[in-house]
Short mmCIF file of N, CA, C and O in Angstrom, two decimals:
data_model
loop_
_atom_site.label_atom_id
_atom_site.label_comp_id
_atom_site.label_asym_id
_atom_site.label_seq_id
_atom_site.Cartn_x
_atom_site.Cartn_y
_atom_site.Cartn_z
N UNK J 1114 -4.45 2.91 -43.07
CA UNK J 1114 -3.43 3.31 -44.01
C UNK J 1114 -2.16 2.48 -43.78
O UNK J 1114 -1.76 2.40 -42.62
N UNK J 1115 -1.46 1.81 -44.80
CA UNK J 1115 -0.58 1.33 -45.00
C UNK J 1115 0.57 2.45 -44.21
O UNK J 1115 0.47 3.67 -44.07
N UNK J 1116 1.80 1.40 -43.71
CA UNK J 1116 2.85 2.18 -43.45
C UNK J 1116 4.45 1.80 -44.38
O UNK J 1116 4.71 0.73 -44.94
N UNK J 1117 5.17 2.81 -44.31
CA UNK J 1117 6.22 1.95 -45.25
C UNK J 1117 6.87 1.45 -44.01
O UNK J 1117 6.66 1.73 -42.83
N UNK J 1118 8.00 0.37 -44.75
CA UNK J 1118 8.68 -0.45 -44.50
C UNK J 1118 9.69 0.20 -43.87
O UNK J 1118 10.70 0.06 -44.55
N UNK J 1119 9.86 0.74 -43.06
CA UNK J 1119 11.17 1.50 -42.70
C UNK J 1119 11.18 1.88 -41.21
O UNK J 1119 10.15 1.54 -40.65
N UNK J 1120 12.14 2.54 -40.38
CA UNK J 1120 12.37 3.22 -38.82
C UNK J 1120 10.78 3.37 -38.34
O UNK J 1120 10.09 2.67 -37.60
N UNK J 1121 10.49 4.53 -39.04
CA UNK J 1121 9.01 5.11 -38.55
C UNK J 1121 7.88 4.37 -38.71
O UNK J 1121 6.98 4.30 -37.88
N UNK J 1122 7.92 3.78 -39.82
CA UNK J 1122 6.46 2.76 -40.23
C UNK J 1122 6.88 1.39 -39.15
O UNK J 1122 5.89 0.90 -38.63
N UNK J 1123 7.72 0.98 -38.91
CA UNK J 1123 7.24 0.09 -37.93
C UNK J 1123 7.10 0.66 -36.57
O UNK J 1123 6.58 -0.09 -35.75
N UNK J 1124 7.54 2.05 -36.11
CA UNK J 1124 7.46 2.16 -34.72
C UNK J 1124 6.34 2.54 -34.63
O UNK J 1124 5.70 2.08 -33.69
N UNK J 1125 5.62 3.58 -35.60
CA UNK J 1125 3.91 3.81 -35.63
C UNK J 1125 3.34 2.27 -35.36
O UNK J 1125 3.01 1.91 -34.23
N UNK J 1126 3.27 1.60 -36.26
CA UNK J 1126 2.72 0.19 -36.29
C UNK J 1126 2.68 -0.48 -34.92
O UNK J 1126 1.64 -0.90 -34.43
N UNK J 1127 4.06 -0.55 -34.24
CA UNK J 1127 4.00 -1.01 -32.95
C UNK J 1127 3.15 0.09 -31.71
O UNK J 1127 2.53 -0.25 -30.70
N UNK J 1128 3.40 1.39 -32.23
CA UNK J 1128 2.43 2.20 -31.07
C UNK J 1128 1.03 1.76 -31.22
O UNK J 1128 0.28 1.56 -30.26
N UNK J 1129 0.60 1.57 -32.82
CA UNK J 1129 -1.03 0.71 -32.56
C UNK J 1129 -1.06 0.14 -31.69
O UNK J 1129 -1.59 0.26 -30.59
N UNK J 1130 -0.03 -1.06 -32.52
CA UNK J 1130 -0.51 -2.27 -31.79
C UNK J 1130 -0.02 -2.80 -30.19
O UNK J 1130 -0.13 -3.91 -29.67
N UNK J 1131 0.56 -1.47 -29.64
CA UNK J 1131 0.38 -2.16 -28.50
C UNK J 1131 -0.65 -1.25 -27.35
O UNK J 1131 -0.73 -1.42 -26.13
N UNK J 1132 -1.15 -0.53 -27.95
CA UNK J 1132 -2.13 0.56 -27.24
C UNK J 1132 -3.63 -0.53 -27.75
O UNK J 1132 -4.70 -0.18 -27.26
N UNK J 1133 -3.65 -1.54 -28.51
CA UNK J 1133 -4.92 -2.08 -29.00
C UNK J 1133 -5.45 -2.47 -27.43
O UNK J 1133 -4.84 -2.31 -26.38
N UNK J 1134 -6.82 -3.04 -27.65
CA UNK J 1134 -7.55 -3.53 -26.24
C UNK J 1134 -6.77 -4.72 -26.20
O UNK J 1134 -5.91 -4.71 -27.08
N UNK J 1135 -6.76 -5.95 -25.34
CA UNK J 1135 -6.24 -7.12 -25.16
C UNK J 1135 -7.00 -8.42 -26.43
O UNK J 1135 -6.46 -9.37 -27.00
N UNK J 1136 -8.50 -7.88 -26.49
CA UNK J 1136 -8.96 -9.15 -27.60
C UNK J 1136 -8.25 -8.01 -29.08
O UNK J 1136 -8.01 -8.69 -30.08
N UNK J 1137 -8.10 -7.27 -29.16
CA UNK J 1137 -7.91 -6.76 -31.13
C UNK J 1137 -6.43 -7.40 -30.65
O UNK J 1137 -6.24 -8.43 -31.29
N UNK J 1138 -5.55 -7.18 -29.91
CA UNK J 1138 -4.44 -7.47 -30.13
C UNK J 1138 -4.02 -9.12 -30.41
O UNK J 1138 -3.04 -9.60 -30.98
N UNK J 1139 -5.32 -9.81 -29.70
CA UNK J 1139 -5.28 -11.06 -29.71
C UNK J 1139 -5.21 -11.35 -31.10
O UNK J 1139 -4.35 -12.01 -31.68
N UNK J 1140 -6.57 -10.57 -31.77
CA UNK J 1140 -6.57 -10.51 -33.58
C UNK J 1140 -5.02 -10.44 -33.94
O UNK J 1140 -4.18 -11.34 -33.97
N UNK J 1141 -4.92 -9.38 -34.15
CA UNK J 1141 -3.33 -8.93 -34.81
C UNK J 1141 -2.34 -9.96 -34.20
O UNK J 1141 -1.57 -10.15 -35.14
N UNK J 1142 -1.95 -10.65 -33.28
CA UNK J 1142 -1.19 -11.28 -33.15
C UNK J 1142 -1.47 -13.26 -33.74
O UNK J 1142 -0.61 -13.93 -34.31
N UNK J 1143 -2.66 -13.66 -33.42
CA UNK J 1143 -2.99 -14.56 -34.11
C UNK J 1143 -2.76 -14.43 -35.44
O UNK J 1143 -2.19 -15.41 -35.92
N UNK J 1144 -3.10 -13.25 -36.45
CA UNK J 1144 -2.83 -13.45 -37.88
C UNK J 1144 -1.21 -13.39 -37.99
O UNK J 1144 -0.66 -14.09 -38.84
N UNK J 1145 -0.64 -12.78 -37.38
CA UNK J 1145 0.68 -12.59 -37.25
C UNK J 1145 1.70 -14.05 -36.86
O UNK J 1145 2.92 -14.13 -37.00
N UNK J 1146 0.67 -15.21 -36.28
CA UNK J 1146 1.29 -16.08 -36.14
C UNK J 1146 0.75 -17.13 -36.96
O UNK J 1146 1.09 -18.30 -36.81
N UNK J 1147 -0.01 -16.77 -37.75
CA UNK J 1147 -0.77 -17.61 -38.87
C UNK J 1147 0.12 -17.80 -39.88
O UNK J 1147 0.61 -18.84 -40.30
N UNK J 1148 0.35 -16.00 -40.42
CA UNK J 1148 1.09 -15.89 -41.87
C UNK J 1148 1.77 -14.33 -42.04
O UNK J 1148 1.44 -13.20 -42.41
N UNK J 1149 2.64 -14.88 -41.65
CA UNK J 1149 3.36 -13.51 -41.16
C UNK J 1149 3.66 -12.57 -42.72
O UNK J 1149 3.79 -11.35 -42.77
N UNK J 1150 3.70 -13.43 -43.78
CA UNK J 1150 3.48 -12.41 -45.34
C UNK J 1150 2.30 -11.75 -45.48
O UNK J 1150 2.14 -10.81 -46.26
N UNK J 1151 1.53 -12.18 -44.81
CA UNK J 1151 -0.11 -11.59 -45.48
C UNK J 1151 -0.18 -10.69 -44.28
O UNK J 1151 -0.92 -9.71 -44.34
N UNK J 1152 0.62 -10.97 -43.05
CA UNK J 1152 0.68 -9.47 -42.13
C UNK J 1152 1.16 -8.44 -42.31
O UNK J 1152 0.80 -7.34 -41.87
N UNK J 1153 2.34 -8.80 -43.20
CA UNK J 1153 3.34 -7.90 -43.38
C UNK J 1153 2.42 -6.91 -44.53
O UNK J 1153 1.85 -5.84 -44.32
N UNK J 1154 2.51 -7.62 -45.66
CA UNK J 1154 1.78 -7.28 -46.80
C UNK J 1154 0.52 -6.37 -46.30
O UNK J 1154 0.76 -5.20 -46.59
N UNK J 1155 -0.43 -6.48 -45.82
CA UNK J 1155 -1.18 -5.94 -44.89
C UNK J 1155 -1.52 -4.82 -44.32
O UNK J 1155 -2.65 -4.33 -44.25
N UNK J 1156 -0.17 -4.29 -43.79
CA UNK J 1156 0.51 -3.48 -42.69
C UNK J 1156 1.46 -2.32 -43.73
O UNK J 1156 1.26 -1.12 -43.92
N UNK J 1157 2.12 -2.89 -44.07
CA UNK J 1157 2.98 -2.06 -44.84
C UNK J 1157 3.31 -1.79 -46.47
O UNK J 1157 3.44 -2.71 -47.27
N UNK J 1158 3.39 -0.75 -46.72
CA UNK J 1158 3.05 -0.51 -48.21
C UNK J 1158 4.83 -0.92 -48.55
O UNK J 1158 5.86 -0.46 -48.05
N UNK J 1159 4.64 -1.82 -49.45
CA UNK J 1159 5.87 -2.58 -49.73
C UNK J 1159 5.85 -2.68 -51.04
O UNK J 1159 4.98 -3.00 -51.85
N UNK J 1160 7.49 -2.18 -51.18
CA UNK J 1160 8.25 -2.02 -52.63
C UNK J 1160 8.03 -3.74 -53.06
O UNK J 1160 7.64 -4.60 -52.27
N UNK J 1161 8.42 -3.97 -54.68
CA UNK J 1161 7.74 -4.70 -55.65
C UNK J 1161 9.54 -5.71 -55.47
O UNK J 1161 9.64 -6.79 -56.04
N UNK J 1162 10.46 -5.27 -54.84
CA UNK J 1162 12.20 -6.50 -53.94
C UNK J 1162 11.33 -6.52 -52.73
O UNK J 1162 11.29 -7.68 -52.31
N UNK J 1163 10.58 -5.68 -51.96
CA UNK J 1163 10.49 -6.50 -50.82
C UNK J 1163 9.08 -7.54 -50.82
O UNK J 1163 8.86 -8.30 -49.88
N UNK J 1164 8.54 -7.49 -51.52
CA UNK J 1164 7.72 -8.43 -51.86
C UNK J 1164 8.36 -9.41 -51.63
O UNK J 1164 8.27 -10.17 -50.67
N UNK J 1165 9.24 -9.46 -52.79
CA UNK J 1165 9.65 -10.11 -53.35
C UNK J 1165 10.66 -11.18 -52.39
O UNK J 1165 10.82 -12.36 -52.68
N UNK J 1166 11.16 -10.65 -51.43
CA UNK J 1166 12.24 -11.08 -50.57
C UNK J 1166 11.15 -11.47 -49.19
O UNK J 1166 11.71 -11.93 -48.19
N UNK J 1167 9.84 -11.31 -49.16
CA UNK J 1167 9.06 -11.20 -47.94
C UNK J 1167 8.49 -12.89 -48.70
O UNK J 1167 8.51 -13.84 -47.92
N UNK J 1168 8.05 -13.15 -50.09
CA UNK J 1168 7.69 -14.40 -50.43
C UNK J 1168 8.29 -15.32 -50.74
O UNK J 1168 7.73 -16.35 -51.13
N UNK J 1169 9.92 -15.16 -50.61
CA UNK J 1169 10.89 -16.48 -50.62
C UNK J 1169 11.82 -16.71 -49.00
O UNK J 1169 12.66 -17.57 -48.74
N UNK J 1170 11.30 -15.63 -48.14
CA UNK J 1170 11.23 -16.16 -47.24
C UNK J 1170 11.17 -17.56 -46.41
O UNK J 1170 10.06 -17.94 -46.05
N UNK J 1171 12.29 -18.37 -46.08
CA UNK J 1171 11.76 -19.71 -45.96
C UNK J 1171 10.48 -20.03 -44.55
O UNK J 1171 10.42 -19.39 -43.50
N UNK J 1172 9.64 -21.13 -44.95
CA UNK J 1172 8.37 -21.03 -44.02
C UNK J 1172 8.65 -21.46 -42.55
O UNK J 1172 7.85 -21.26 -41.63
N UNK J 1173 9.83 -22.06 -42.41
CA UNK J 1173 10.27 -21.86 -40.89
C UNK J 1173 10.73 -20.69 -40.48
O UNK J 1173 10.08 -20.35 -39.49
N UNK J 1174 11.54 -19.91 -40.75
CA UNK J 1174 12.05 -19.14 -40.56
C UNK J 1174 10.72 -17.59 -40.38
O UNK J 1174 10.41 -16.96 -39.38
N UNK J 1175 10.40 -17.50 -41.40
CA UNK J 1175 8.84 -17.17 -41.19
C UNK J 1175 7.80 -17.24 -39.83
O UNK J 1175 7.48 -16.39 -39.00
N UNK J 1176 7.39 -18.83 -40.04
CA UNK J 1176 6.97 -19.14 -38.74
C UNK J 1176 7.08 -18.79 -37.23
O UNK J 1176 6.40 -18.76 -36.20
N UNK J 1177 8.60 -18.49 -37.79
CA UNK J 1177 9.64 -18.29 -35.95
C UNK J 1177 9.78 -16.63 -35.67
O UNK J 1177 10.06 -15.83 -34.78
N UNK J 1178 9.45 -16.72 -36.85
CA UNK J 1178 9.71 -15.04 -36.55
C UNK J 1178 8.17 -14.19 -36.22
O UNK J 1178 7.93 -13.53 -35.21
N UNK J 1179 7.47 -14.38 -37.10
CA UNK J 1179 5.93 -14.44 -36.72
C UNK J 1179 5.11 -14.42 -35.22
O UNK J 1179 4.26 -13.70 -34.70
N UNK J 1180 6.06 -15.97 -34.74
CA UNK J 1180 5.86 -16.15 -33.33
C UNK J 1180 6.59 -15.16 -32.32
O UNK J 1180 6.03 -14.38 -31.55
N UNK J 1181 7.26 -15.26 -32.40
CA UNK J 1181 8.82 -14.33 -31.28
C UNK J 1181 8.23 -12.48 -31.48
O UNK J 1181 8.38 -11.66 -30.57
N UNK J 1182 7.60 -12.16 -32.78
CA UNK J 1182 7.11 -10.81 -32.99
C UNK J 1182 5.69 -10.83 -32.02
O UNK J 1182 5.69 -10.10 -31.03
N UNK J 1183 4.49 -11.69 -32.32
CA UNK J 1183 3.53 -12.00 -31.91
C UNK J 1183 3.99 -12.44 -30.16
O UNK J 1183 3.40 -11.76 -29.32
N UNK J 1184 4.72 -13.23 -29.76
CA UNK J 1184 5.09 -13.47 -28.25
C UNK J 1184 5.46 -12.23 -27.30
O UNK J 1184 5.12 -12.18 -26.12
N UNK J 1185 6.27 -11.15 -28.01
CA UNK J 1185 6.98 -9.75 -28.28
C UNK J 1185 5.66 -9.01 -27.30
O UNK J 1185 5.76 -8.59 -26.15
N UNK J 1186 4.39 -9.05 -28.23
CA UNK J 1186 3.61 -7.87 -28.34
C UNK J 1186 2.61 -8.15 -27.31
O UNK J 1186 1.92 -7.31 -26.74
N UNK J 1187 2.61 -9.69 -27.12
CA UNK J 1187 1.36 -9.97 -26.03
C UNK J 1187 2.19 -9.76 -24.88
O UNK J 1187 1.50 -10.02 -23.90
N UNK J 1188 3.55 -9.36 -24.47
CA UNK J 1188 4.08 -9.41 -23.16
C UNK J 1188 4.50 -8.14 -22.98
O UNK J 1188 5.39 -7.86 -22.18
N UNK J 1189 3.59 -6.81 -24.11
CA UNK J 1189 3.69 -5.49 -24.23
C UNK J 1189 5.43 -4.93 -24.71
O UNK J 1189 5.86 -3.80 -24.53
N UNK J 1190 6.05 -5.90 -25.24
CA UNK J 1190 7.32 -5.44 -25.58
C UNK J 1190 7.74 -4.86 -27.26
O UNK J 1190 7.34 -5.23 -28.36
N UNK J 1191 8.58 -3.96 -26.91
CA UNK J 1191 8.20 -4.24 -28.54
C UNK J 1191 9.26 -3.97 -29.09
O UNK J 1191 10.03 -3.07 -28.76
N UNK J 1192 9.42 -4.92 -30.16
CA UNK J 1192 10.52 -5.32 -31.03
C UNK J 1192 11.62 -3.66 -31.41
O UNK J 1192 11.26 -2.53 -31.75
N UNK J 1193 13.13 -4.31 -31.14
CA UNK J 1193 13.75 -3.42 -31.46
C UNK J 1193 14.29 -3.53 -32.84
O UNK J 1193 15.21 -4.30 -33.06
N UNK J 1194 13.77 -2.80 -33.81
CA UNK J 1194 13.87 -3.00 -35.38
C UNK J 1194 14.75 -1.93 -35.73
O UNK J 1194 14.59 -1.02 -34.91
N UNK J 1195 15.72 -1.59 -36.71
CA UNK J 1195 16.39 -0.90 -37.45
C UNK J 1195 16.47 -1.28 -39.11
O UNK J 1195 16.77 -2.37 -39.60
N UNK J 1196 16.19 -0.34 -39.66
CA UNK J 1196 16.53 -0.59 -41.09
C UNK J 1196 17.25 0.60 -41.83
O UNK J 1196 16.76 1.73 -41.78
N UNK J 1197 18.41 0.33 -42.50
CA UNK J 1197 19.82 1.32 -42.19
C UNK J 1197 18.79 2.13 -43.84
O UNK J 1197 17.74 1.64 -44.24
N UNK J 1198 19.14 2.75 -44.17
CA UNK J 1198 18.43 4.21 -45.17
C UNK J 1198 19.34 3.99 -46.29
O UNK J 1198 20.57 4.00 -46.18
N UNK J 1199 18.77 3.83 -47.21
CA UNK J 1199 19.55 3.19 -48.69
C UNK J 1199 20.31 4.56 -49.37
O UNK J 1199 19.77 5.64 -49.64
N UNK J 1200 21.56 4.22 -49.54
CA UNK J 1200 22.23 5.27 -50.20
C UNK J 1200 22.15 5.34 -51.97
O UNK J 1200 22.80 4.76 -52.84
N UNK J 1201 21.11 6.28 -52.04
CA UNK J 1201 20.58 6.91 -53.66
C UNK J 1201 21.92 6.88 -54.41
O UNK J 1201 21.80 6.44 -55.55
N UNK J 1202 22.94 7.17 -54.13
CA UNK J 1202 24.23 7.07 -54.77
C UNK J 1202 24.36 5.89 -55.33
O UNK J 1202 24.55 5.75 -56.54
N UNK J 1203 24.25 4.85 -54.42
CA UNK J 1203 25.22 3.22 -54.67
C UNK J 1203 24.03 2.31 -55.07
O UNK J 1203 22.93 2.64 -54.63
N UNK J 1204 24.11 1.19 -55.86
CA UNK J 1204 23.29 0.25 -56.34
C UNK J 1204 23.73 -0.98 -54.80
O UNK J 1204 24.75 -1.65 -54.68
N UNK J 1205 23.05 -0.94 -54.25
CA UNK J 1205 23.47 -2.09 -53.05
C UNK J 1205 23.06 -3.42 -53.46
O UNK J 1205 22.02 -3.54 -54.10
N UNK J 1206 23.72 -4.36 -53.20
CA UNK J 1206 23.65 -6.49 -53.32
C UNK J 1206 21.98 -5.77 -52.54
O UNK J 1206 21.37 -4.73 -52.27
N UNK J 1207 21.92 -7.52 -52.49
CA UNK J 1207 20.72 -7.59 -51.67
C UNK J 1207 20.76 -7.33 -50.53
O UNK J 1207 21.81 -7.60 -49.95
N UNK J 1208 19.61 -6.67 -49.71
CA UNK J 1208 19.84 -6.85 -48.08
C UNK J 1208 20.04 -7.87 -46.94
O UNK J 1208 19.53 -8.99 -46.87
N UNK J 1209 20.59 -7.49 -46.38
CA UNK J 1209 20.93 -8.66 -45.27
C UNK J 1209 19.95 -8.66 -43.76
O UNK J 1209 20.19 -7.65 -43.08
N UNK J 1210 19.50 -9.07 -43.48
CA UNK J 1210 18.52 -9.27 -42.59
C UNK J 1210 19.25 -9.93 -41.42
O UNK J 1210 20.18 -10.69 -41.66
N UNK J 1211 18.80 -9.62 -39.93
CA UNK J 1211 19.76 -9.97 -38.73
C UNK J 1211 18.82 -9.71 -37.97
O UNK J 1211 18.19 -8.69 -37.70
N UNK J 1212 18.77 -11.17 -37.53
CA UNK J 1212 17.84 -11.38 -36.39
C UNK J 1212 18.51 -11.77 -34.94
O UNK J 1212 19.08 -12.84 -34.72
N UNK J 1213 18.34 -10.83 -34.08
CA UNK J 1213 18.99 -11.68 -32.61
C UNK J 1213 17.63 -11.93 -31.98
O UNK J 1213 16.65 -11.20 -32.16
N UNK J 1214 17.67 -12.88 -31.33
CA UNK J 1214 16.96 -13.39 -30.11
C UNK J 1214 15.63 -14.21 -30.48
O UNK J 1214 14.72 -14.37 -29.67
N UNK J 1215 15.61 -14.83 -32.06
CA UNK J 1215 15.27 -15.45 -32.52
C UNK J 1215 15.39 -17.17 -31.72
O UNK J 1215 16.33 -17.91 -32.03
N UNK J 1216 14.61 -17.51 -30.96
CA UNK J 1216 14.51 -18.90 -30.14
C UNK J 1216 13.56 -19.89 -30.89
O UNK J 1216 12.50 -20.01 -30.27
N UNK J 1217 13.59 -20.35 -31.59
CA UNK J 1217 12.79 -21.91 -32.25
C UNK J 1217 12.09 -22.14 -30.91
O UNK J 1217 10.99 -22.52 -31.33
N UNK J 1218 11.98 -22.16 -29.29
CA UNK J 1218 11.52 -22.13 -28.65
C UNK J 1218 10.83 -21.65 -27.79
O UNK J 1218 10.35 -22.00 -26.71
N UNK J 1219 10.84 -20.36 -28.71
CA UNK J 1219 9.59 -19.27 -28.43
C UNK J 1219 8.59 -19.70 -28.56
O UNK J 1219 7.85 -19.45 -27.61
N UNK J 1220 8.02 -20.45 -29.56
CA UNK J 1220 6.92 -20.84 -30.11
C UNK J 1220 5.85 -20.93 -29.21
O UNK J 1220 5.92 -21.63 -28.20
N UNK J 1221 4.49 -20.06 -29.63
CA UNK J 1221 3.72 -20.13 -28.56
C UNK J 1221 3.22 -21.40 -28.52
O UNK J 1221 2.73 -21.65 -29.62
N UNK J 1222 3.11 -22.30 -27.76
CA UNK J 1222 2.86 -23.51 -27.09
C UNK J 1222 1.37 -23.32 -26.02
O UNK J 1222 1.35 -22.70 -24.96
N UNK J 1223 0.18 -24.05 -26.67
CA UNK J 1223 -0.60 -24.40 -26.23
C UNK J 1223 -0.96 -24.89 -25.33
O UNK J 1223 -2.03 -24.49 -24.86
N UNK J 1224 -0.07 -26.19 -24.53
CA UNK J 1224 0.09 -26.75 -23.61
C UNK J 1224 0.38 -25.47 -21.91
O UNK J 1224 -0.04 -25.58 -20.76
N UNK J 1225 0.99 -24.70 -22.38
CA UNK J 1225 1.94 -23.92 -21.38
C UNK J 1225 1.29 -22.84 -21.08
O UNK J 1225 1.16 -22.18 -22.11
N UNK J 1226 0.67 -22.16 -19.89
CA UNK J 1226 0.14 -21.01 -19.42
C UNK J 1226 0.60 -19.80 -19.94
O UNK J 1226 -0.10 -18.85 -20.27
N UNK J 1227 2.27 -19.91 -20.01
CA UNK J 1227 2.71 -18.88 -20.33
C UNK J 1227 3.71 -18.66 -21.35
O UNK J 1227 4.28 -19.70 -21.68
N UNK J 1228 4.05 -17.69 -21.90
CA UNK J 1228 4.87 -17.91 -22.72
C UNK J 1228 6.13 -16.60 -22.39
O UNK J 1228 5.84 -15.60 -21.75
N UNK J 1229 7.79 -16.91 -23.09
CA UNK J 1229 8.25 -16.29 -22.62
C UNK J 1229 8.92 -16.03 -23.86
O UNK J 1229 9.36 -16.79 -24.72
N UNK J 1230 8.88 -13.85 -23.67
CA UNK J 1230 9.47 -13.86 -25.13
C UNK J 1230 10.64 -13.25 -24.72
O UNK J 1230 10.67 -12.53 -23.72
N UNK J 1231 11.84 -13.53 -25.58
CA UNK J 1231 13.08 -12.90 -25.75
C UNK J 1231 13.44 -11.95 -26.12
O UNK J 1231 13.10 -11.86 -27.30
N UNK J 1232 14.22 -10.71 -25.65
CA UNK J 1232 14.31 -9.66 -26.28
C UNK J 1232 14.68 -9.51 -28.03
O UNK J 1232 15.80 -9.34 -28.50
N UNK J 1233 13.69 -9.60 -28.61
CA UNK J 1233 13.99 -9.64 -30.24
C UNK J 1233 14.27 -8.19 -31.28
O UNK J 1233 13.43 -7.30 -31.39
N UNK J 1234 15.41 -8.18 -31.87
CA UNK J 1234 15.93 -7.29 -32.58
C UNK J 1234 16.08 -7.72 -34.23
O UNK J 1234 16.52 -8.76 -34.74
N UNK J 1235 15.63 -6.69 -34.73
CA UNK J 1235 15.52 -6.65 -36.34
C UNK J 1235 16.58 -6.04 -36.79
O UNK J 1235 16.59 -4.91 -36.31
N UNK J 1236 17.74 -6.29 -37.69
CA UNK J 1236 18.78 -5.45 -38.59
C UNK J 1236 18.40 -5.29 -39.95
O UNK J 1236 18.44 -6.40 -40.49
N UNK J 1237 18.05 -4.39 -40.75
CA UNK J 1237 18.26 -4.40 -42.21
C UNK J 1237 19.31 -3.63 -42.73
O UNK J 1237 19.14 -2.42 -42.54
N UNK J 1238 20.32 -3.92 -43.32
CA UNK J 1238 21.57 -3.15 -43.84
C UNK J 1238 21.92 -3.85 -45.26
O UNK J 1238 22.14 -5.04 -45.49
N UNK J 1239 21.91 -3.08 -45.90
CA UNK J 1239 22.46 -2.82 -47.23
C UNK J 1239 23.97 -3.10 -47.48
O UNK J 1239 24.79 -2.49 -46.79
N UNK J 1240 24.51 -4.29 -48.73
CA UNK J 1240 25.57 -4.14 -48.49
C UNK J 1240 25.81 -3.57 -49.85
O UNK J 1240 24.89 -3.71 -50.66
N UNK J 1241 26.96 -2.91 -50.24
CA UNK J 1241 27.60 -2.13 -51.40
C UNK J 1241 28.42 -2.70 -52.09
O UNK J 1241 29.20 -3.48 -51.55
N UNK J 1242 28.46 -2.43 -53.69
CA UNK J 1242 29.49 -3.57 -53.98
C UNK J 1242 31.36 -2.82 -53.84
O UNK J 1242 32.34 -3.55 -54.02
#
């Protein structure tokens, strides 16, 4: 079952996936560093803007994030995500997305025994006009 996009649907999601055996997680994290839209998409039952904002995504940015989530989960950590609760009152701009600990040098690297992930944090907040 799909989860939504929000506080609870990703912390369920992360209790899967980090209770999986070591090879399923290998699964889930390989697709996760493949194509992180078709994970997302996947995973979470997603409104017809976040589609929308999940497929203009630029493909580096994508990529890096994919990796650093996927690096996250094989070192049993798991991503500290927030997504602030849309106020039914106000028509909000688009969301703003805030990534800390995002390293271009996370990248899992083939060459290297090990890999080292950074404490990575997700912001989603709504701005109002």
């Amino acid at each position: 079952m799909k989860q939504n996009l929000d506080n609870a649907g990703v912390a369920a999601l992360q209790d899967h996936v980090l209770a999986l055996l070591a090879s399923d997680l290998l699964l889930e994290t390989n697709l996760l560093r493949t194509d992180l839209q078709l994970y997302v998409d996947s995973r979470f039952d997603l409104s017809s803007s976040q589609q929308q904002q999940l497929q203009t995504m630029s493909p580096s940015f994508s990529t890096s994030l994919g990796q650093a989530i996927a690096n996250s989960w094989e070192q049993g950590v798991r991503v500290d995500f927030y997504k602030e609760e849309k106020d039914e009152d106000k028509v909000p701009d688009p969301k703003e997305m805030t990534v800390f600990g995002l390293d271009p040098t996370v990248a899992n690297d083939s060459q290297s025994a090990q890999t080292y992930a950074h404490p990575l944090m997700i912001r989603i907040r709504y701005n109002y006009k």
